[in-house]
Short mmCIF file of C-alpha atoms in Angstrom, two decimals:
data_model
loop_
_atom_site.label_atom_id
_atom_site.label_comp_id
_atom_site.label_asym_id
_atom_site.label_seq_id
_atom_site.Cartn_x
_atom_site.Cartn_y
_atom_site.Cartn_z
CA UNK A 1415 -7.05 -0.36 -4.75
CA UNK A 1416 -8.49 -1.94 -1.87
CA UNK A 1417 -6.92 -5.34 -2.61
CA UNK A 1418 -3.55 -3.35 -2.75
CA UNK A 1419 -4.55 -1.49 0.82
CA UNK A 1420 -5.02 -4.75 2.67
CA UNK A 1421 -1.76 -6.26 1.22
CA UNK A 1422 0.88 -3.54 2.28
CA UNK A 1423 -1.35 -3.66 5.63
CA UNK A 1424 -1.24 -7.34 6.65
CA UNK A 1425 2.38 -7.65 5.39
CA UNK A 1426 3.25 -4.58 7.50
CA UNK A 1427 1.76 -5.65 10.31
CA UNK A 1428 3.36 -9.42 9.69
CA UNK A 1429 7.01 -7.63 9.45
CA UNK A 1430 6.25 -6.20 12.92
CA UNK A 1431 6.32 -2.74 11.63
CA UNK A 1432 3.89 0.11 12.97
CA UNK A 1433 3.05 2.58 10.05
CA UNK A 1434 5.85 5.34 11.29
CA UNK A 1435 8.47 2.47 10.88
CA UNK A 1436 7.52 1.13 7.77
CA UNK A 1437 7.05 5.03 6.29
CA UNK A 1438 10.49 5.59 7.35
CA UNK A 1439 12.05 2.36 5.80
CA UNK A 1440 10.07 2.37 2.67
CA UNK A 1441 11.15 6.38 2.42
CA UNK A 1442 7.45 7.35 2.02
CA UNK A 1443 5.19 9.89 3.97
CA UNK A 1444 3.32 8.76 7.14
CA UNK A 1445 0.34 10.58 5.42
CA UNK A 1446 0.71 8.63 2.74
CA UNK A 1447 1.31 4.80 4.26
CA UNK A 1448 -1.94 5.82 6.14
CA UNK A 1449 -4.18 6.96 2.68
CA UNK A 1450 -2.82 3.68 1.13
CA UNK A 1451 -4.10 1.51 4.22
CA UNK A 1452 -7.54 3.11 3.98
CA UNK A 1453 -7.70 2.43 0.54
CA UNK A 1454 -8.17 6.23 -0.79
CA UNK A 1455 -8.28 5.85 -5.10
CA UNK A 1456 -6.12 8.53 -6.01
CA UNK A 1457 -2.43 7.84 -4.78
CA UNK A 1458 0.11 7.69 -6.98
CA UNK A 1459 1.11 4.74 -8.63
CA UNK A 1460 4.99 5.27 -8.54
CA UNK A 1461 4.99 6.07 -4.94
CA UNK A 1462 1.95 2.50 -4.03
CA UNK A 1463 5.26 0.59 -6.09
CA UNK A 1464 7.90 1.94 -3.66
CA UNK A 1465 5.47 0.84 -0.80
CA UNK A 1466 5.47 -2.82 -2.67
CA UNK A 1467 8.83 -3.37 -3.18
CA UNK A 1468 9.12 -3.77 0.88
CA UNK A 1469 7.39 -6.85 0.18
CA UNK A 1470 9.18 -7.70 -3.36
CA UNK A 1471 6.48 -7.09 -5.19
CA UNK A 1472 5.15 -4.78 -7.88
CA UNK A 1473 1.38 -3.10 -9.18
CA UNK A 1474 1.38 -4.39 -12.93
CA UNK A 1475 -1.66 -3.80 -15.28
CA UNK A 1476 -4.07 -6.39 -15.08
CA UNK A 1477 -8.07 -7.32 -15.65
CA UNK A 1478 -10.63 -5.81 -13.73
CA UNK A 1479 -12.41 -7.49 -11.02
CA UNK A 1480 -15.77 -6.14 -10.81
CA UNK A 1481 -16.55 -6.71 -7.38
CA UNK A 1482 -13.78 -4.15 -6.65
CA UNK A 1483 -15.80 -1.32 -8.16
#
């Protein structure tokens, strides 16, 4: 998840948006643009793809990288 944290973050901060204006364009909670940032495990999966497709992008099953458990 952290991989996915540091995405939305640097592309947020690249689109010029604070966290309250990317909440409100992406339609998702300021509580929960925040958890994503930090990285907290359990956020739901439906809501981290709304938060990607800001950025045209998508989560999609894929292998495990060790070093991100």
């Amino acid at each position: 998840m952290k991989s996915i944290a540091d995405f939305v973050k640097k592309e947020r901060k690249k689109a010029g948006l604070t966290q309250e204006e990317f909440a409100l364009r992406s339609g998702l909670g300021l509580r929960f643009v925040r958890e994503l940032e930090q990285g907290k495990e359990t956020v739901r999966m439906d809501k981290v793809n709304q938060a990607l497709a800001m950025f045209g992008m998508e989560a999609v099953p894929g292998k495990i990288d060790r070093e991100d458990l």
